[in-house]
Coordinates of C-alpha atoms in Angstrom, one line a residue:
M1 CA -7.6 -88.9 -68.7
N2 CA -4.0 -89.3 -69.4
R3 CA -2.3 -91.2 -72.3
T4 CA -1.8 -94.4 -70.3
F5 CA -5.6 -94.8 -69.8
W6 CA -6.4 -94.3 -73.5
S7 CA -3.7 -96.8 -74.5
G8 CA -5.1 -99.5 -72.2
F9 CA -8.6 -98.8 -73.4
G10 CA -7.6 -99.2 -77.0
V11 CA -5.8 -102.5 -76.4
A12 CA -8.9 -103.8 -74.5
V13 CA -11.2 -102.9 -77.5
L14 CA -8.8 -104.5 -79.9
V15 CA -8.7 -107.8 -77.9
I16 CA -12.5 -108.0 -77.9
L17 CA -13.1 -107.1 -81.5
L18 CA -10.2 -109.0 -83.1
P19 CA -11.7 -112.5 -82.7
V20 CA -15.1 -111.5 -84.1
L21 CA -13.4 -110.0 -87.2
V22 CA -11.3 -113.1 -87.7
L23 CA -14.5 -115.3 -87.5
I24 CA -16.3 -113.1 -90.0
D25 CA -13.3 -113.2 -92.4
A26 CA -13.1 -117.0 -92.1
R27 CA -16.8 -117.5 -93.0
S28 CA -16.7 -115.0 -95.9
S29 CA -13.5 -116.6 -97.3
S30 CA -15.1 -120.1 -97.3
D31 CA -18.0 -118.9 -99.4
R32 CA -15.7 -117.1 -101.9
H33 CA -13.4 -120.1 -102.4
H34 CA -16.0 -122.9 -103.3
P35 CA -15.4 -124.2 -106.9
P36 CA -18.1 -123.6 -109.5
E37 CA -18.8 -127.3 -110.0
E38 CA -19.4 -127.7 -106.3
R39 CA -22.0 -125.0 -106.4
A40 CA -23.7 -126.6 -109.4
T41 CA -23.9 -130.0 -107.8
P42 CA -27.1 -130.5 -105.7
S43 CA -26.4 -130.8 -102.1
K44 CA -27.3 -133.9 -100.1
G45 CA -31.0 -134.1 -99.4
E46 CA -32.0 -131.9 -102.4
S47 CA -33.5 -133.4 -105.6
A48 CA -33.1 -132.1 -109.1
A49 CA -36.0 -130.8 -111.1
P50 CA -37.9 -133.6 -113.0
G51 CA -36.6 -134.2 -116.4
A52 CA -33.5 -132.0 -115.8
L53 CA -30.0 -133.4 -116.4
P54 CA -26.6 -132.0 -115.5
E55 CA -25.1 -129.9 -118.3
A56 CA -21.8 -131.7 -118.1
V57 CA -23.4 -135.2 -118.7
S58 CA -24.4 -136.3 -122.2
L59 CA -26.5 -139.4 -122.4
P60 CA -25.8 -141.9 -125.4
P61 CA -28.8 -143.2 -127.4
A62 CA -30.6 -146.1 -125.7
P63 CA -29.8 -149.4 -127.5
L64 CA -32.7 -151.4 -128.9
S65 CA -33.5 -154.6 -127.2
A66 CA -34.3 -157.9 -129.0
S67 CA -37.9 -157.2 -128.7
G68 CA -37.5 -153.9 -130.4
S69 CA -38.3 -151.8 -127.3
S70 CA -35.7 -149.5 -125.8
A71 CA -33.9 -150.5 -122.5
P72 CA -33.9 -148.2 -119.6
P73 CA -30.9 -145.8 -119.8
P74 CA -27.9 -146.5 -117.6
P75 CA -26.9 -144.1 -114.8
P76 CA -24.7 -141.1 -115.9
A77 CA -21.0 -141.5 -115.4
I78 CA -19.3 -139.1 -112.9
P79 CA -16.0 -137.8 -113.9
P80 CA -13.1 -138.7 -111.5
R81 CA -12.5 -135.0 -110.7
E82 CA -16.1 -134.4 -109.7
Q83 CA -16.0 -137.5 -107.5
R84 CA -13.0 -136.2 -105.7
T85 CA -14.5 -132.8 -105.3
A86 CA -17.8 -134.2 -103.9
S87 CA -16.1 -136.6 -101.6
I88 CA -13.4 -134.3 -100.1
P89 CA -14.4 -130.9 -98.9
A90 CA -12.2 -127.9 -99.8
P91 CA -9.7 -126.8 -97.1
S92 CA -11.1 -123.2 -97.3
S93 CA -14.5 -124.5 -96.2
I94 CA -13.2 -125.5 -92.8
S95 CA -14.1 -123.0 -90.1
D96 CA -12.9 -124.4 -86.7
P97 CA -13.8 -122.0 -83.8
E98 CA -10.8 -123.3 -81.8
L99 CA -8.4 -122.2 -84.6
A100 CA -10.2 -118.8 -85.1
F101 CA -10.0 -117.9 -81.4
S102 CA -6.6 -119.4 -80.6
P103 CA -4.4 -117.4 -78.2
E104 CA -1.6 -117.4 -80.7
K105 CA -3.6 -115.5 -83.3
I106 CA -4.9 -113.0 -80.7
R107 CA -1.3 -112.3 -79.4
A108 CA 0.0 -112.0 -83.0
G109 CA -2.8 -109.5 -83.8
V110 CA -2.2 -107.5 -80.7
A111 CA 1.6 -107.4 -81.4
R112 CA 1.0 -106.2 -85.0
E113 CA -1.3 -103.4 -83.7
V114 CA 1.2 -102.3 -81.1
R115 CA 4.0 -102.2 -83.7
R116 CA 1.8 -100.2 -86.1
R117 CA 1.0 -97.6 -83.4
A118 CA 4.6 -97.4 -82.3
L119 CA 5.6 -96.6 -85.9
A120 CA 2.8 -94.1 -86.3
R121 CA 3.7 -92.3 -83.0
P122 CA 6.1 -89.3 -83.4
H123 CA 9.6 -89.9 -82.2
R124 CA 10.4 -88.2 -78.8
K125 CA 13.8 -87.6 -77.3
K126 CA 14.5 -89.9 -74.3
H127 CA 14.3 -88.2 -71.0
S128 CA 17.7 -88.2 -69.2
G129 CA 16.7 -86.6 -65.9
I130 CA 19.7 -84.2 -65.9
R131 CA 19.4 -80.6 -66.9
T132 CA 21.7 -77.6 -67.0
M133 CA 20.3 -74.1 -66.9
V134 CA 21.6 -70.5 -66.9
Y135 CA 20.2 -68.4 -64.0
D136 CA 17.5 -65.9 -64.9
P137 CA 15.9 -63.9 -62.1
D138 CA 12.6 -63.4 -64.0
H139 CA 12.0 -67.1 -64.8
V140 CA 10.0 -69.7 -62.9
Y141 CA 11.6 -73.1 -63.3
T142 CA 9.4 -76.2 -63.3
I143 CA 10.7 -79.3 -61.5
R144 CA 9.3 -82.7 -62.1
T145 CA 9.4 -85.0 -59.1
A146 CA 8.3 -88.6 -58.5
V147 CA 7.4 -90.6 -55.4
S148 CA 10.4 -92.7 -54.0
H149 CA 12.8 -90.6 -56.0
V150 CA 15.0 -87.6 -55.0
T151 CA 15.6 -84.5 -57.0
L152 CA 18.8 -82.4 -56.4
I153 CA 19.2 -78.7 -57.3
D154 CA 22.8 -77.5 -57.5
L155 CA 22.9 -73.7 -57.0
P156 CA 25.9 -71.4 -57.7
E157 CA 25.7 -70.0 -54.1
E158 CA 25.0 -71.4 -50.7
A159 CA 21.2 -71.6 -50.0
R160 CA 20.2 -69.5 -46.9
E161 CA 16.4 -69.8 -46.9
V162 CA 13.9 -72.2 -48.5
Y163 CA 10.1 -71.7 -48.5
L164 CA 7.6 -74.3 -49.7
G165 CA 4.0 -73.6 -50.7
D166 CA 2.7 -76.8 -49.1
S167 CA 5.2 -78.6 -46.8
K168 CA 2.6 -81.5 -46.3
L169 CA 3.0 -82.6 -49.9
F170 CA 6.8 -82.0 -50.5
M171 CA 9.9 -82.2 -48.4
A172 CA 12.9 -79.9 -49.0
E173 CA 16.3 -80.1 -47.3
V174 CA 19.4 -77.8 -47.7
F175 CA 23.0 -79.0 -47.8
G176 CA 25.1 -76.0 -48.5
T177 CA 24.7 -75.2 -52.2
R178 CA 22.4 -78.2 -52.8
V179 CA 18.6 -78.5 -52.2
K180 CA 17.0 -81.9 -52.0
I181 CA 13.3 -82.3 -52.9
K182 CA 11.0 -85.3 -52.5
P183 CA 7.3 -85.6 -52.9
I184 CA 5.3 -87.3 -50.2
T185 CA 2.0 -87.7 -52.1
W186 CA 0.9 -90.1 -54.9
D187 CA -1.5 -87.6 -56.5
R188 CA -0.1 -86.6 -59.9
E189 CA -2.3 -83.6 -60.1
T190 CA -0.5 -82.0 -57.1
T191 CA 1.5 -78.8 -57.7
T192 CA 3.1 -76.2 -55.4
N193 CA 5.8 -73.6 -55.5
M194 CA 9.2 -73.2 -53.8
I195 CA 11.3 -70.0 -53.3
V196 CA 15.1 -70.4 -52.5
Y197 CA 17.1 -67.4 -51.3
T198 CA 20.9 -67.4 -51.5
L199 CA 23.3 -64.6 -50.5
H200 CA 22.7 -62.4 -53.5
R201 CA 19.9 -64.1 -55.5
Q202 CA 16.5 -65.8 -55.3
F203 CA 15.2 -68.8 -57.3
A204 CA 11.5 -69.5 -58.0
F205 CA 10.4 -73.0 -58.7
R206 CA 7.1 -74.8 -59.5
L207 CA 7.0 -78.4 -58.3
R208 CA 5.0 -81.2 -60.0
V209 CA 4.5 -84.9 -59.4
V210 CA 5.0 -87.1 -62.5
G211 CA 5.2 -90.8 -63.2
E212 CA 8.4 -92.8 -62.6
G213 CA 10.9 -92.3 -65.3
E214 CA 9.8 -88.8 -66.2
E215 CA 11.3 -87.0 -63.1
D216 CA 14.3 -84.7 -62.9
D217 CA 17.3 -86.2 -61.1
L218 CA 19.7 -83.3 -61.1
L219 CA 19.3 -79.6 -62.0
T220 CA 22.5 -77.5 -62.2
F221 CA 22.4 -73.7 -62.4
Y222 CA 25.2 -71.6 -63.8
L223 CA 25.6 -67.8 -63.7
P224 CA 25.6 -65.9 -67.0
Q225 CA 28.9 -64.6 -68.4
S226 CA 28.1 -60.9 -67.9
E227 CA 27.1 -61.4 -64.3
T228 CA 25.7 -58.4 -62.4
V229 CA 24.4 -58.4 -58.9
V230 CA 20.6 -58.3 -59.0
N231 CA 17.9 -57.4 -56.4
L232 CA 20.5 -56.2 -53.8
N233 CA 19.2 -54.1 -51.0
P234 CA 21.9 -51.6 -50.0
L235 CA 20.9 -51.8 -46.4
R236 CA 20.9 -55.6 -46.5
K237 CA 24.3 -55.5 -48.2
K238 CA 25.7 -53.2 -45.5
M239 CA 24.3 -55.4 -42.7
E240 CA 25.9 -58.5 -44.3
D241 CA 29.3 -56.7 -44.6
D242 CA 29.1 -55.6 -41.0
L243 CA 28.2 -59.1 -39.9
A244 CA 31.2 -60.5 -41.8
V245 CA 33.5 -58.0 -40.2
K246 CA 32.1 -58.7 -36.8
E247 CA 32.6 -62.4 -37.3
K248 CA 36.2 -61.9 -38.3
V249 CA 36.8 -59.6 -35.3
D250 CA 35.2 -62.2 -33.0
L251 CA 37.4 -65.0 -34.4
R252 CA 40.5 -62.9 -33.9
K253 CA 39.5 -62.0 -30.4
R254 CA 39.0 -65.6 -29.5
A255 CA 42.3 -66.5 -31.0
I256 CA 44.1 -63.7 -29.0
D257 CA 42.3 -64.9 -25.8
T258 CA 43.6 -68.4 -26.4
L259 CA 47.1 -67.1 -27.1
R260 CA 47.1 -65.0 -23.9
E261 CA 46.1 -68.0 -21.8
A262 CA 48.4 -70.5 -23.5
G263 CA 51.7 -69.0 -22.4
P264 CA 54.7 -67.8 -24.3
S265 CA 56.4 -69.7 -27.2
V266 CA 59.7 -67.9 -26.5
P267 CA 60.0 -67.6 -22.7
V268 CA 61.8 -64.8 -20.9
G269 CA 60.9 -65.3 -17.2
V270 CA 61.7 -62.0 -15.5
S271 CA 59.6 -60.8 -12.5
E272 CA 59.6 -58.2 -9.8
E273 CA 57.3 -57.6 -6.7
K274 CA 56.6 -54.4 -4.8
A275 CA 54.2 -54.1 -1.9
G276 CA 52.1 -57.1 -2.7
I277 CA 51.9 -56.5 -6.5
A278 CA 54.1 -58.6 -8.8
A279 CA 54.9 -58.0 -12.5
N280 CA 56.1 -60.8 -14.7
F281 CA 57.6 -60.6 -18.2
L282 CA 56.7 -64.1 -19.4
G283 CA 58.0 -64.0 -23.0
F284 CA 56.9 -63.7 -26.6
S285 CA 54.2 -65.4 -28.7
S286 CA 53.0 -64.9 -32.3
L287 CA 49.7 -65.0 -34.2
D288 CA 49.3 -64.6 -38.0
S289 CA 52.9 -63.3 -38.4
V290 CA 52.3 -60.7 -35.6
S291 CA 54.5 -61.0 -32.4
Y292 CA 53.4 -60.1 -28.9
A293 CA 55.2 -59.7 -25.6
L294 CA 53.3 -61.5 -22.8
F295 CA 53.1 -59.9 -19.3
E296 CA 51.2 -61.0 -16.2
I297 CA 50.2 -58.8 -13.2
K298 CA 49.4 -60.5 -9.9
N299 CA 47.6 -58.4 -7.2
G300 CA 48.2 -59.9 -3.7
T301 CA 46.6 -56.9 -1.9
D302 CA 43.0 -56.5 -0.5
R303 CA 42.2 -53.7 -2.9
P304 CA 42.0 -53.7 -6.7
A305 CA 44.9 -52.3 -8.8
V306 CA 44.9 -50.6 -12.2
L307 CA 47.5 -51.4 -14.9
E308 CA 48.2 -48.1 -16.6
D309 CA 50.8 -48.7 -19.3
V310 CA 53.6 -50.9 -20.5
R311 CA 56.7 -50.0 -22.4
L312 CA 59.3 -52.3 -23.9
R313 CA 62.6 -51.8 -25.8
S314 CA 65.8 -53.6 -26.6
F315 CA 69.3 -52.3 -25.8
R316 CA 73.0 -53.2 -26.4
T317 CA 76.0 -52.4 -24.2
S318 CA 79.7 -52.1 -25.0
L319 CA 82.8 -53.3 -23.3
F320 CA 83.6 -49.8 -22.2
W321 CA 80.3 -48.1 -21.7
E322 CA 76.7 -48.9 -20.8
G323 CA 74.1 -48.3 -23.5
R324 CA 71.3 -45.8 -22.9
R325 CA 68.2 -47.2 -21.4
N326 CA 66.0 -44.2 -21.7
Y327 CA 62.9 -44.7 -23.9
Q328 CA 62.7 -42.8 -27.2
E329 CA 59.7 -42.3 -29.4
G330 CA 59.6 -44.6 -32.3
Q331 CA 62.2 -46.9 -30.9
D332 CA 60.2 -48.7 -28.2
Y333 CA 56.9 -50.6 -27.9
S334 CA 54.4 -49.0 -25.6
R335 CA 50.6 -49.2 -25.0
S336 CA 48.2 -47.8 -22.4
Y337 CA 45.8 -50.3 -20.9
H338 CA 43.9 -49.0 -17.8
L339 CA 43.1 -52.6 -16.9
T340 CA 41.7 -53.4 -13.4
V341 CA 43.3 -56.3 -11.6
P342 CA 41.0 -57.5 -8.8
A343 CA 42.2 -58.1 -5.3
Q344 CA 43.9 -61.5 -4.9
G345 CA 43.6 -61.9 -8.7
K346 CA 45.8 -61.7 -11.8
K347 CA 45.6 -60.5 -15.4
R348 CA 47.6 -61.2 -18.5
I349 CA 48.2 -58.7 -21.3
L350 CA 49.7 -58.9 -24.8
L351 CA 51.9 -56.0 -26.1
P352 CA 52.5 -56.0 -29.9
A353 CA 56.2 -56.1 -30.1
D354 CA 58.9 -57.7 -32.3
P355 CA 62.3 -56.9 -30.9
P356 CA 65.4 -58.6 -32.3
P357 CA 66.6 -61.8 -30.5
L358 CA 69.3 -61.7 -27.9
K359 CA 72.5 -62.9 -29.4
S360 CA 75.0 -62.3 -26.5
A361 CA 75.2 -61.0 -23.0
R362 CA 75.5 -57.4 -24.3
D363 CA 72.0 -57.6 -25.8
G364 CA 69.0 -57.2 -23.5
Y365 CA 65.3 -56.3 -23.1
L366 CA 64.0 -53.7 -20.7
A367 CA 60.3 -53.5 -19.8
E368 CA 58.7 -50.8 -17.7
I369 CA 55.2 -51.4 -16.2
R370 CA 53.2 -48.9 -14.2
V371 CA 50.5 -50.0 -11.8
D372 CA 48.3 -47.8 -9.7
G373 CA 47.7 -49.6 -6.4
G374 CA 45.1 -47.1 -5.0
E375 CA 46.0 -46.0 -1.5
G376 CA 49.3 -47.8 -1.8
G377 CA 50.4 -45.4 -4.5
R378 CA 51.8 -46.0 -8.0
R379 CA 54.4 -48.7 -8.5
V380 CA 56.9 -48.8 -11.4
F381 CA 58.4 -52.1 -12.3
R382 CA 61.6 -52.3 -14.4
L383 CA 62.2 -55.8 -15.7
E384 CA 65.5 -56.5 -17.4
K385 CA 66.6 -59.5 -19.4
R386 CA 70.1 -60.1 -20.9
G387 CA 71.2 -62.7 -23.3
D388 CA 73.2 -65.7 -22.4
K389 CA 76.9 -65.3 -21.8
R390 CA 79.2 -66.9 -24.4

């Protein structure tokens, strides 16, 4: 049995026995407080012994009558105090059952007993429901839960997996770094365990059901000052690193695909067509401070074509001579693709390039695109773009 049951049992016994004790005390006190002269006076209905007289009464000598014989003695005189005592009963001799069993006396007695027990009980610190703990991988933490109340666990890392010993008695939900726990049973003897895995750690808990007001509301975990990674599997660590790299690569690939289909932010608009295959220099776009030249190949033939490579460079001419347009290693942007363009289809490519902007008509871009058209032979497209005339 718990403490609540024994407290109720004690109060019930006190309520039953207190009126009996008050009645016994009232009767014994009435017997103790009778005055001595009242006990010496014969009660009503009792006769004194023949020839006996009260000690407090002294009879005067009988006077002689005229005939010489003595007259009968007069009745003894009763002192005024004794008359009052005999006629008015003492207040302590009153024992009224209605006064002994009055609700006011019972409530006062119960209140005195409760105060006495409260003073005798050792002082306990008031339960706040909020706890802060330092993470220990070898410790099992006890969590006190209550019906119709929620308990939150704030972890230092995002929770990945949560396992309950009995999911029919407790409910657990994960919200990033927080785990919400609620019991769904009224049985206070119920206990189970819970294991929570984060990215680098695991937490072990023991769940209990307690009464309202004794539950935990918020548990916050902090990492120790000298933090070392514990229980790390090297293979698992490598898999997590590979997964992170793969996710990053996938995100960049999707971003590049979107950039390719969106069109250039700085248009150029130069095109050339040869034997049903057209090459277009659309312009320039950028992603994360990296610039790209955007090209489009359209295949208008009935057979697939293969884009082999693309080269791009900037040039500048003088008033008296034409600048060299031959490609030089380290001074141009080039890349091999081997990209198949289906029949009656088109493909767009991005070439990493960041040439200077065109400031005058003497500045220009020159792109060279090579496409293998199959039986139609190889086609070389030379796309030139000059700056605006001033």
